[in-house]
Amino acid sequence: MKIKNALLLTLFTVFNVTGQKTPETPVNIILMIGDGMGLSQITAGMYSNGNKTALEEFEYIGLSKTHSSENLVTDSAASGTAFACGKKTMNGVLGMDINNNKLSSILEICKSRGYLTGLISTSSIVHATPASFYANVRSRHQYEDIALQLSENNIDYFIGGGEKHFKKRNDKYFIRNKIITLNAAYGSKLYSNKLGFFFNNEMDDFLYDGRKPQLDEALLATLDKFDQREKPFFIMVEGSQIDWGGHANEIDYITSEFKDFDGAISVAVNYVNANPNTLLIVTADHETGGLAITFGKTKAYTFKSDFNTGGHSATMVPVFSYGTCAKKFSGIYENTAIFDKMLETVERK
Ligand SMILES: [Zn+2]
């Protein structure tokens, strides 16, 4: 009798009164990570942009504790693993826990549930933050192993730098059969189930010097590709070089990279407005540089800034959320909770 009731309940949930099937629509997730983007970086970027940022649109704001398993000051590998896989690990480790167990990432979990998956980064695609979503290695510097693991992963679409790790390898293995490199315009109507696009032909990381903002175009192209296929998706977008500006203690580098990232945030906000069944999260893996704004004038929003370190700092970082299930992300929590909350969203809990 109990079983019969459970069955009836299931039938009622799956069918509405007209008898049409109404499965719960899976939620799209766009996770945006500003590497090294603490509150001071956001503030500096905002004032440099005439006191405006797309982050002002967001409904819910939280704070995340960024420490790794052993260190209060994390690196991008441990913090990437925390978001991607939900476990604290040692600095330098990707996709593995403190006991060397391989972890499944939210991207892989989404993939197993029929999602399309994409990674976009303004650094090499084998760099720590994007790699934490598909690689399982003891050291973030095992670039050739990481490239091989990307080629073996079922990621549908990626855009980033680092082509050399796929072509000019010490093991002479040329990774091409599983990844199609598309050195064509983003808007190309070329259609494939698996696409990789490298930002540059120079095969190096895509450096800041005088480059135009590109993250917005890259995200638009990815959303366009995924919309054509009419499936739910998970996309991770990294504004990688906000961190590099912090390491270099160069405020102009930080603000120009923030502006690029902010443009992509606008694209994502517009997408959520048009497609409400989407969760958008914008956060950072850690702060870089110990940046502070120490003086400034409201006229033209000019300011002076100072750095405390050429490395990362342990300050908590903000988490901005928008769209479906955004409310889950208010409060103060460990960075691993970002994984937990995304998983809850995917599982519709
Ligand atoms: Zn860094």
mmCIF file of C-alpha atoms and ligand atoms in Angstrom:
data_model
loop_
_atom_site.group_PDB
_atom_site.id
_atom_site.type_symbol
_atom_site.label_atom_id
_atom_site.label_comp_id
_atom_site.label_asym_id
_atom_site.label_seq_id
_atom_site.Cartn_x
_atom_site.Cartn_y
_atom_site.Cartn_z
ATOM 1 C CA MET A 1 0.000 0.000 0.000
ATOM 2 C CA LYS A 2 2.788 2.383 0.908
ATOM 3 C CA ILE A 3 4.566 1.597 -2.342
ATOM 4 C CA LYS A 4 1.383 2.287 -4.293
ATOM 5 C CA ASN A 5 0.976 5.687 -2.602
ATOM 6 C CA ALA A 6 4.571 6.570 -3.363
ATOM 7 C CA LEU A 7 3.982 5.605 -6.976
ATOM 8 C CA LEU A 8 0.849 7.736 -7.186
ATOM 9 C CA LEU A 9 2.723 10.667 -5.652
ATOM 10 C CA THR A 10 5.460 10.263 -8.237
ATOM 11 C CA LEU A 11 2.886 10.192 -11.022
ATOM 12 C CA PHE A 12 1.290 13.373 -9.698
ATOM 13 C CA THR A 13 4.662 15.105 -9.597
ATOM 14 C CA VAL A 14 5.573 14.080 -13.095
ATOM 15 C CA PHE A 15 2.231 14.727 -14.775
ATOM 16 C CA ASN A 16 0.143 17.851 -14.448
ATOM 17 C CA VAL A 17 -3.641 17.925 -14.729
ATOM 18 C CA THR A 18 -3.643 17.979 -18.515
ATOM 19 C CA GLY A 19 -1.560 14.828 -18.504
ATOM 20 C CA GLN A 20 1.492 16.527 -20.016
ATOM 21 C CA LYS A 21 4.868 15.587 -18.717
ATOM 22 C CA THR A 22 6.343 18.387 -16.615
ATOM 23 C CA PRO A 23 9.774 17.371 -15.440
ATOM 24 C CA GLU A 24 11.571 19.971 -13.394
ATOM 25 C CA THR A 25 13.677 21.999 -15.763
ATOM 26 C CA PRO A 26 17.389 21.683 -14.945
ATOM 27 C CA VAL A 27 19.030 24.948 -13.918
ATOM 28 C CA ASN A 28 21.827 26.414 -16.068
ATOM 29 C CA ILE A 29 24.852 27.496 -14.062
ATOM 30 C CA ILE A 30 27.350 30.207 -14.979
ATOM 31 C CA LEU A 31 30.203 30.348 -12.441
ATOM 32 C CA MET A 32 32.513 33.333 -12.904
ATOM 33 C CA ILE A 33 35.810 33.465 -11.041
ATOM 34 C CA GLY A 34 37.869 36.632 -10.890
ATOM 35 C CA ASP A 35 41.271 35.228 -9.987
ATOM 36 C CA GLY A 36 42.753 37.374 -7.218
ATOM 37 C CA MET A 37 39.663 39.612 -7.187
ATOM 38 C CA GLY A 38 39.166 40.841 -3.644
ATOM 39 C CA LEU A 39 36.951 43.748 -2.621
ATOM 40 C CA SER A 40 39.770 46.257 -3.238
ATOM 41 C CA GLN A 41 40.217 44.995 -6.801
ATOM 42 C CA ILE A 42 36.466 45.354 -7.382
ATOM 43 C CA THR A 43 36.506 48.828 -5.815
ATOM 44 C CA ALA A 44 39.481 49.936 -7.913
ATOM 45 C CA GLY A 45 37.878 48.531 -11.073
ATOM 46 C CA MET A 46 34.572 50.212 -10.255
ATOM 47 C CA TYR A 47 36.081 53.678 -9.697
ATOM 48 C CA SER A 48 38.268 53.319 -12.795
ATOM 49 C CA ASN A 49 35.076 52.627 -14.695
ATOM 50 C CA GLY A 50 33.364 55.876 -13.562
ATOM 51 C CA ASN A 51 31.993 54.380 -10.301
ATOM 52 C CA LYS A 52 30.078 51.596 -12.069
ATOM 53 C CA THR A 53 30.205 47.815 -12.118
ATOM 54 C CA ALA A 54 27.814 45.156 -13.385
ATOM 55 C CA LEU A 55 28.041 43.624 -9.888
ATOM 56 C CA GLU A 56 25.635 46.317 -8.638
ATOM 57 C CA GLU A 57 22.837 44.345 -10.334
ATOM 58 C CA PHE A 58 23.241 41.357 -8.044
ATOM 59 C CA GLU A 59 20.581 40.323 -5.548
ATOM 60 C CA TYR A 60 22.517 38.283 -2.998
ATOM 61 C CA ILE A 61 26.026 38.664 -1.619
ATOM 62 C CA GLY A 62 28.016 36.324 0.573
ATOM 63 C CA LEU A 63 31.578 35.947 1.810
ATOM 64 C CA SER A 64 33.782 32.925 1.345
ATOM 65 C CA LYS A 65 36.691 31.761 3.495
ATOM 66 C CA THR A 66 39.476 30.936 1.084
ATOM 67 C CA HIS A 67 42.035 29.003 3.184
ATOM 68 C CA SER A 68 43.333 25.670 1.883
ATOM 69 C CA SER A 69 43.681 22.484 3.965
ATOM 70 C CA GLU A 70 46.970 23.585 5.578
ATOM 71 C CA ASN A 71 47.462 27.249 4.764
ATOM 72 C CA LEU A 72 45.433 30.352 5.513
ATOM 73 C CA VAL A 73 46.796 31.798 2.259
ATOM 74 C CA THR A 74 45.592 29.578 -0.574
ATOM 75 C CA ASP A 75 46.774 29.214 -4.145
ATOM 76 C CA SER A 76 44.499 28.903 -7.168
ATOM 77 C CA ALA A 77 44.817 25.108 -7.332
ATOM 78 C CA ALA A 78 43.531 24.444 -3.803
ATOM 79 C CA SER A 79 40.803 27.084 -4.060
ATOM 80 C CA GLY A 80 39.806 25.917 -7.556
ATOM 81 C CA THR A 81 39.517 22.378 -6.212
ATOM 82 C CA ALA A 82 37.341 23.704 -3.369
ATOM 83 C CA PHE A 83 34.803 25.286 -5.784
ATOM 84 C CA ALA A 84 35.052 22.576 -8.394
ATOM 85 C CA CYS A 85 35.086 19.479 -6.170
ATOM 86 C CA GLY A 86 33.897 20.595 -2.722
ATOM 87 C CA LYS A 87 36.983 19.551 -0.733
ATOM 88 C CA LYS A 88 39.801 21.525 0.867
ATOM 89 C CA THR A 89 43.196 20.290 -0.287
ATOM 90 C CA MET A 90 46.861 21.316 -0.163
ATOM 91 C CA ASN A 91 48.167 24.274 -2.152
ATOM 92 C CA GLY A 92 49.263 23.150 -5.607
ATOM 93 C CA VAL A 93 46.943 20.113 -5.794
ATOM 94 C CA LEU A 94 44.216 19.840 -8.447
ATOM 95 C CA GLY A 95 41.097 17.684 -8.162
ATOM 96 C CA MET A 96 42.430 15.456 -5.366
ATOM 97 C CA ASP A 97 41.808 15.464 -1.619
ATOM 98 C CA ILE A 98 44.416 15.478 1.178
ATOM 99 C CA ASN A 99 44.671 11.660 0.926
ATOM 100 C CA ASN A 100 45.355 11.675 -2.844
ATOM 101 C CA ASN A 101 41.850 10.482 -3.695
ATOM 102 C CA LYS A 102 40.593 11.715 -7.053
ATOM 103 C CA LEU A 103 37.541 13.948 -6.806
ATOM 104 C CA SER A 104 34.660 14.487 -9.236
ATOM 105 C CA SER A 105 34.045 18.083 -10.215
ATOM 106 C CA ILE A 106 30.719 19.883 -10.501
ATOM 107 C CA LEU A 107 31.405 20.091 -14.251
ATOM 108 C CA GLU A 108 31.720 16.297 -14.465
ATOM 109 C CA ILE A 109 28.617 15.802 -12.286
ATOM 110 C CA CYS A 110 26.659 18.174 -14.531
ATOM 111 C CA LYS A 111 27.954 16.318 -17.607
ATOM 112 C CA SER A 112 26.735 13.001 -16.183
ATOM 113 C CA ARG A 113 23.285 14.572 -15.799
ATOM 114 C CA GLY A 114 23.082 15.565 -19.466
ATOM 115 C CA TYR A 115 24.434 19.103 -19.211
ATOM 116 C CA LEU A 116 26.597 20.818 -21.802
ATOM 117 C CA THR A 117 29.841 22.043 -20.261
ATOM 118 C CA GLY A 118 32.180 24.906 -21.078
ATOM 119 C CA LEU A 119 35.329 26.527 -19.739
ATOM 120 C CA ILE A 120 36.524 30.012 -20.652
ATOM 121 C CA SER A 121 39.746 31.495 -19.326
ATOM 122 C CA THR A 122 42.044 34.429 -20.068
ATOM 123 C CA SER A 123 45.018 32.311 -19.056
ATOM 124 C CA SER A 124 46.130 28.950 -20.356
ATOM 125 C CA ILE A 125 43.274 26.427 -20.304
ATOM 126 C CA VAL A 126 45.610 24.084 -18.379
ATOM 127 C CA HIS A 127 46.213 26.733 -15.689
ATOM 128 C CA ALA A 128 45.093 25.951 -12.126
ATOM 129 C CA THR A 129 41.578 27.448 -12.056
ATOM 130 C CA PRO A 130 40.146 25.918 -15.254
ATOM 131 C CA ALA A 131 42.147 22.700 -14.696
ATOM 132 C CA SER A 132 40.521 22.146 -11.289
ATOM 133 C CA PHE A 133 37.282 21.363 -13.172
ATOM 134 C CA TYR A 134 38.691 18.465 -15.213
ATOM 135 C CA ALA A 135 42.143 17.399 -13.936
ATOM 136 C CA ASN A 136 43.311 15.188 -11.064
ATOM 137 C CA VAL A 137 47.027 15.775 -10.446
ATOM 138 C CA ARG A 138 49.321 16.194 -7.452
ATOM 139 C CA SER A 139 50.910 19.307 -8.935
ATOM 140 C CA ARG A 140 49.347 22.132 -10.906
ATOM 141 C CA HIS A 141 52.614 22.327 -12.866
ATOM 142 C CA GLN A 142 52.082 18.930 -14.580
ATOM 143 C CA TYR A 143 50.876 20.825 -17.647
ATOM 144 C CA GLU A 144 51.321 17.982 -20.127
ATOM 145 C CA ASP A 145 49.357 15.575 -17.933
ATOM 146 C CA ILE A 146 46.685 18.221 -17.443
ATOM 147 C CA ALA A 147 46.436 18.818 -21.225
ATOM 148 C CA LEU A 148 46.066 15.078 -21.784
ATOM 149 C CA GLN A 149 43.332 14.890 -19.138
ATOM 150 C CA LEU A 150 41.492 17.765 -20.839
ATOM 151 C CA SER A 151 41.624 15.920 -24.169
ATOM 152 C CA GLU A 152 40.156 12.840 -22.471
ATOM 153 C CA ASN A 153 37.424 14.760 -20.670
ATOM 154 C CA ASN A 154 33.960 15.208 -22.113
ATOM 155 C CA ILE A 155 33.969 19.006 -21.909
ATOM 156 C CA ASP A 156 31.960 20.316 -24.852
ATOM 157 C CA TYR A 157 33.590 23.665 -25.376
ATOM 158 C CA PHE A 158 36.567 25.584 -24.109
ATOM 159 C CA ILE A 159 38.219 28.895 -24.866
ATOM 160 C CA GLY A 160 41.608 29.805 -23.434
ATOM 161 C CA GLY A 161 45.342 29.955 -24.039
ATOM 162 C CA GLY A 162 48.091 27.367 -23.779
ATOM 163 C CA GLU A 163 47.977 25.686 -27.170
ATOM 164 C CA LYS A 164 51.637 24.672 -26.816
ATOM 165 C CA HIS A 165 50.747 22.147 -24.113
ATOM 166 C CA PHE A 166 48.738 20.254 -26.718
ATOM 167 C CA LYS A 167 51.120 20.578 -29.656
ATOM 168 C CA LYS A 168 54.715 21.009 -28.522
ATOM 169 C CA ARG A 169 54.988 18.247 -25.969
ATOM 170 C CA ASN A 170 58.021 16.493 -24.504
ATOM 171 C CA ASP A 171 56.318 13.163 -25.131
ATOM 172 C CA LYS A 172 55.891 14.181 -28.817
ATOM 173 C CA TYR A 173 52.233 13.247 -28.553
ATOM 174 C CA PHE A 174 50.178 15.652 -30.583
ATOM 175 C CA ILE A 175 46.752 16.004 -29.049
ATOM 176 C CA ARG A 176 44.403 16.680 -31.854
ATOM 177 C CA ASN A 177 42.188 13.710 -32.417
ATOM 178 C CA LYS A 178 39.928 14.489 -29.491
ATOM 179 C CA ILE A 179 40.099 18.266 -29.523
ATOM 180 C CA ILE A 180 39.394 20.273 -32.614
ATOM 181 C CA THR A 181 41.166 23.589 -32.421
ATOM 182 C CA LEU A 182 39.099 26.238 -34.042
ATOM 183 C CA ASN A 183 41.195 29.178 -35.124
ATOM 184 C CA ALA A 184 38.262 30.902 -36.721
ATOM 185 C CA ALA A 185 35.972 33.716 -35.713
ATOM 186 C CA TYR A 186 33.817 33.115 -32.617
ATOM 187 C CA GLY A 187 30.708 33.635 -34.669
ATOM 188 C CA SER A 188 31.556 30.766 -36.961
ATOM 189 C CA LYS A 189 28.640 28.488 -37.627
ATOM 190 C CA LEU A 190 30.955 25.501 -37.572
ATOM 191 C CA TYR A 191 29.216 22.918 -35.514
ATOM 192 C CA SER A 192 30.861 20.194 -33.522
ATOM 193 C CA ASN A 193 30.089 18.385 -30.311
ATOM 194 C CA LYS A 194 33.517 19.205 -28.968
ATOM 195 C CA LEU A 195 35.313 22.433 -29.678
ATOM 196 C CA GLY A 196 38.404 24.104 -28.350
ATOM 197 C CA PHE A 197 39.410 27.609 -29.235
ATOM 198 C CA PHE A 198 42.799 29.018 -28.393
ATOM 199 C CA PHE A 199 42.920 32.765 -27.965
ATOM 200 C CA ASN A 200 46.257 33.106 -29.704
ATOM 201 C CA ASN A 201 48.474 31.424 -32.238
ATOM 202 C CA GLU A 202 51.614 32.254 -30.327
ATOM 203 C CA MET A 203 50.858 29.275 -28.116
ATOM 204 C CA ASP A 204 51.615 31.234 -25.002
ATOM 205 C CA ASP A 205 49.377 32.656 -22.376
ATOM 206 C CA PHE A 206 47.371 35.536 -23.649
ATOM 207 C CA LEU A 207 49.053 38.581 -22.208
ATOM 208 C CA TYR A 208 47.466 41.854 -21.298
ATOM 209 C CA ASP A 209 49.645 44.338 -23.174
ATOM 210 C CA GLY A 210 47.183 46.431 -25.126
ATOM 211 C CA ARG A 211 44.695 43.652 -25.773
ATOM 212 C CA LYS A 212 41.043 44.399 -26.288
ATOM 213 C CA PRO A 213 38.486 43.031 -23.850
ATOM 214 C CA GLN A 214 37.494 39.591 -25.075
ATOM 215 C CA LEU A 215 35.773 37.733 -22.262
ATOM 216 C CA ASP A 216 32.384 39.223 -23.140
ATOM 217 C CA GLU A 217 32.661 37.974 -26.746
ATOM 218 C CA ALA A 218 33.898 34.586 -25.592
ATOM 219 C CA LEU A 219 30.960 34.151 -23.200
ATOM 220 C CA LEU A 220 28.439 35.371 -25.787
ATOM 221 C CA ALA A 221 29.796 32.882 -28.339
ATOM 222 C CA THR A 222 29.599 30.041 -25.813
ATOM 223 C CA LEU A 223 26.040 30.909 -24.753
ATOM 224 C CA ASP A 224 25.076 31.117 -28.415
ATOM 225 C CA LYS A 225 26.549 27.667 -29.131
ATOM 226 C CA PHE A 226 24.776 26.164 -26.134
ATOM 227 C CA ASP A 227 21.423 27.812 -26.907
ATOM 228 C CA GLN A 228 21.500 26.156 -30.344
ATOM 229 C CA ARG A 229 21.666 22.760 -28.650
ATOM 230 C CA GLU A 230 18.779 23.341 -26.234
ATOM 231 C CA LYS A 231 20.238 21.534 -23.238
ATOM 232 C CA PRO A 232 21.040 22.779 -19.724
ATOM 233 C CA PHE A 233 24.635 23.914 -19.293
ATOM 234 C CA PHE A 234 27.427 24.577 -16.835
ATOM 235 C CA ILE A 235 29.960 27.248 -17.808
ATOM 236 C CA MET A 236 32.976 28.420 -15.819
ATOM 237 C CA VAL A 237 34.425 31.788 -16.847
ATOM 238 C CA GLU A 238 37.721 32.917 -15.361
ATOM 239 C CA GLY A 239 39.092 36.465 -15.407
ATOM 240 C CA SER A 240 42.557 35.032 -14.869
ATOM 241 C CA GLN A 241 44.823 38.006 -15.067
ATOM 242 C CA ILE A 242 43.336 40.174 -12.324
ATOM 243 C CA ASP A 243 45.614 37.919 -10.257
ATOM 244 C CA TRP A 244 48.634 38.592 -12.457
ATOM 245 C CA GLY A 245 48.145 42.341 -12.054
ATOM 246 C CA GLY A 246 48.109 41.748 -8.289
ATOM 247 C CA HIS A 247 51.326 39.732 -8.391
ATOM 248 C CA ALA A 248 52.935 42.488 -10.471
ATOM 249 C CA ASN A 249 51.568 45.156 -8.070
ATOM 250 C CA GLU A 250 50.289 47.028 -11.133
ATOM 251 C CA ILE A 251 46.984 48.763 -10.519
ATOM 252 C CA ASP A 252 46.340 49.532 -14.223
ATOM 253 C CA TYR A 253 46.792 45.870 -15.070
ATOM 254 C CA ILE A 254 44.228 44.953 -12.383
ATOM 255 C CA THR A 255 41.655 47.556 -13.417
ATOM 256 C CA SER A 256 41.893 46.757 -17.143
ATOM 257 C CA GLU A 257 41.499 43.037 -16.453
ATOM 258 C CA PHE A 258 38.596 43.765 -14.110
ATOM 259 C CA LYS A 259 36.946 45.802 -16.869
ATOM 260 C CA ASP A 260 37.231 42.833 -19.240
ATOM 261 C CA PHE A 261 35.721 40.562 -16.586
ATOM 262 C CA ASP A 262 32.998 43.107 -15.741
ATOM 263 C CA GLY A 263 31.968 43.161 -19.420
ATOM 264 C CA ALA A 264 31.484 39.406 -19.322
ATOM 265 C CA ILE A 265 29.462 39.771 -16.096
ATOM 266 C CA SER A 266 27.107 42.154 -17.983
ATOM 267 C CA VAL A 267 26.664 39.528 -20.705
ATOM 268 C CA ALA A 268 25.833 36.928 -18.047
ATOM 269 C CA VAL A 269 23.360 39.218 -16.237
ATOM 270 C CA ASN A 270 21.567 39.920 -19.535
ATOM 271 C CA TYR A 271 21.421 36.197 -20.233
ATOM 272 C CA VAL A 272 19.850 35.510 -16.822
ATOM 273 C CA ASN A 273 17.298 38.290 -17.385
ATOM 274 C CA ALA A 274 16.273 36.629 -20.655
ATOM 275 C CA ASN A 275 16.599 33.057 -19.307
ATOM 276 C CA PRO A 276 15.480 33.110 -15.666
ATOM 277 C CA ASN A 277 16.147 29.410 -15.188
ATOM 278 C CA THR A 278 19.826 30.233 -14.802
ATOM 279 C CA LEU A 279 22.016 30.668 -11.729
ATOM 280 C CA LEU A 280 24.874 33.157 -12.007
ATOM 281 C CA ILE A 281 27.633 33.223 -9.385
ATOM 282 C CA VAL A 282 30.548 35.652 -9.437
ATOM 283 C CA THR A 283 33.345 35.187 -6.940
ATOM 284 C CA ALA A 284 37.112 35.028 -6.488
ATOM 285 C CA ASP A 285 39.477 32.272 -5.439
ATOM 286 C CA HIS A 286 41.472 34.629 -3.203
ATOM 287 C CA GLU A 287 42.749 38.186 -3.056
ATOM 288 C CA THR A 288 46.143 38.995 -4.619
ATOM 289 C CA GLY A 289 48.533 41.760 -3.618
ATOM 290 C CA GLY A 290 47.022 42.899 -0.307
ATOM 291 C CA LEU A 291 45.654 45.846 -2.272
ATOM 292 C CA ALA A 292 44.297 48.998 -0.593
ATOM 293 C CA ILE A 293 43.044 52.273 -2.011
ATOM 294 C CA THR A 294 44.743 54.868 0.183
ATOM 295 C CA PHE A 295 43.725 58.172 -1.374
ATOM 296 C CA GLY A 296 41.352 59.396 -4.069
ATOM 297 C CA LYS A 297 39.150 62.172 -5.434
ATOM 298 C CA THR A 298 35.576 61.891 -6.624
ATOM 299 C CA LYS A 299 36.460 64.157 -9.533
ATOM 300 C CA ALA A 300 37.137 61.629 -12.311
ATOM 301 C CA TYR A 301 37.504 58.983 -9.586
ATOM 302 C CA THR A 302 41.281 59.118 -9.550
ATOM 303 C CA PHE A 303 43.021 57.311 -6.716
ATOM 304 C CA LYS A 304 46.261 56.049 -5.260
ATOM 305 C CA SER A 305 46.735 52.495 -4.152
ATOM 306 C CA ASP A 306 49.212 50.427 -2.246
ATOM 307 C CA PHE A 307 50.122 46.751 -2.126
ATOM 308 C CA ASN A 308 51.143 44.670 0.872
ATOM 309 C CA THR A 309 52.566 41.645 -0.917
ATOM 310 C CA GLY A 310 53.519 40.226 -4.291
ATOM 311 C CA GLY A 311 51.586 37.098 -3.356
ATOM 312 C CA HIS A 312 48.060 36.220 -2.277
ATOM 313 C CA SER A 313 46.335 37.235 0.960
ATOM 314 C CA ALA A 314 43.942 35.386 3.270
ATOM 315 C CA THR A 315 41.135 37.961 3.322
ATOM 316 C CA MET A 316 37.631 36.605 2.705
ATOM 317 C CA VAL A 317 36.300 37.244 -0.804
ATOM 318 C CA PRO A 318 32.783 38.221 -1.902
ATOM 319 C CA VAL A 319 30.315 35.879 -3.636
ATOM 320 C CA PHE A 320 27.677 37.597 -5.787
ATOM 321 C CA SER A 321 24.696 35.568 -6.978
ATOM 322 C CA TYR A 322 21.815 36.256 -9.355
ATOM 323 C CA GLY A 323 18.909 34.320 -10.817
ATOM 324 C CA THR A 324 17.430 30.965 -9.815
ATOM 325 C CA CYS A 325 18.550 29.693 -6.372
ATOM 326 C CA ALA A 326 20.732 32.803 -5.856
ATOM 327 C CA LYS A 327 19.498 33.133 -2.286
ATOM 328 C CA LYS A 328 21.506 30.057 -1.247
ATOM 329 C CA PHE A 329 24.703 32.068 -1.595
ATOM 330 C CA SER A 330 24.100 34.758 1.030
ATOM 331 C CA GLY A 331 25.973 34.402 4.337
ATOM 332 C CA ILE A 332 29.526 33.507 5.359
ATOM 333 C CA TYR A 333 30.844 30.046 4.501
ATOM 334 C CA GLU A 334 33.862 27.989 3.422
ATOM 335 C CA ASN A 335 34.770 28.138 -0.290
ATOM 336 C CA THR A 336 33.842 24.422 -0.502
ATOM 337 C CA ALA A 337 30.209 25.413 0.194
ATOM 338 C CA ILE A 338 30.089 27.003 -3.273
ATOM 339 C CA PHE A 339 30.395 23.470 -4.694
ATOM 340 C CA ASP A 340 27.726 22.187 -2.242
ATOM 341 C CA LYS A 341 25.291 24.946 -3.178
ATOM 342 C CA MET A 342 25.820 24.397 -6.923
ATOM 343 C CA LEU A 343 25.272 20.657 -6.429
ATOM 344 C CA GLU A 344 22.050 21.314 -4.488
ATOM 345 C CA THR A 345 20.931 23.516 -7.375
ATOM 346 C CA VAL A 346 21.698 20.838 -9.969
ATOM 347 C CA GLU A 347 19.886 18.230 -7.851
ATOM 348 C CA ARG A 348 16.973 20.654 -7.309
ATOM 349 C CA LYS A 349 17.184 20.259 -3.529
HETATM 350 ZN ZN ZN B 1 48.097 34.115 -8.037
#
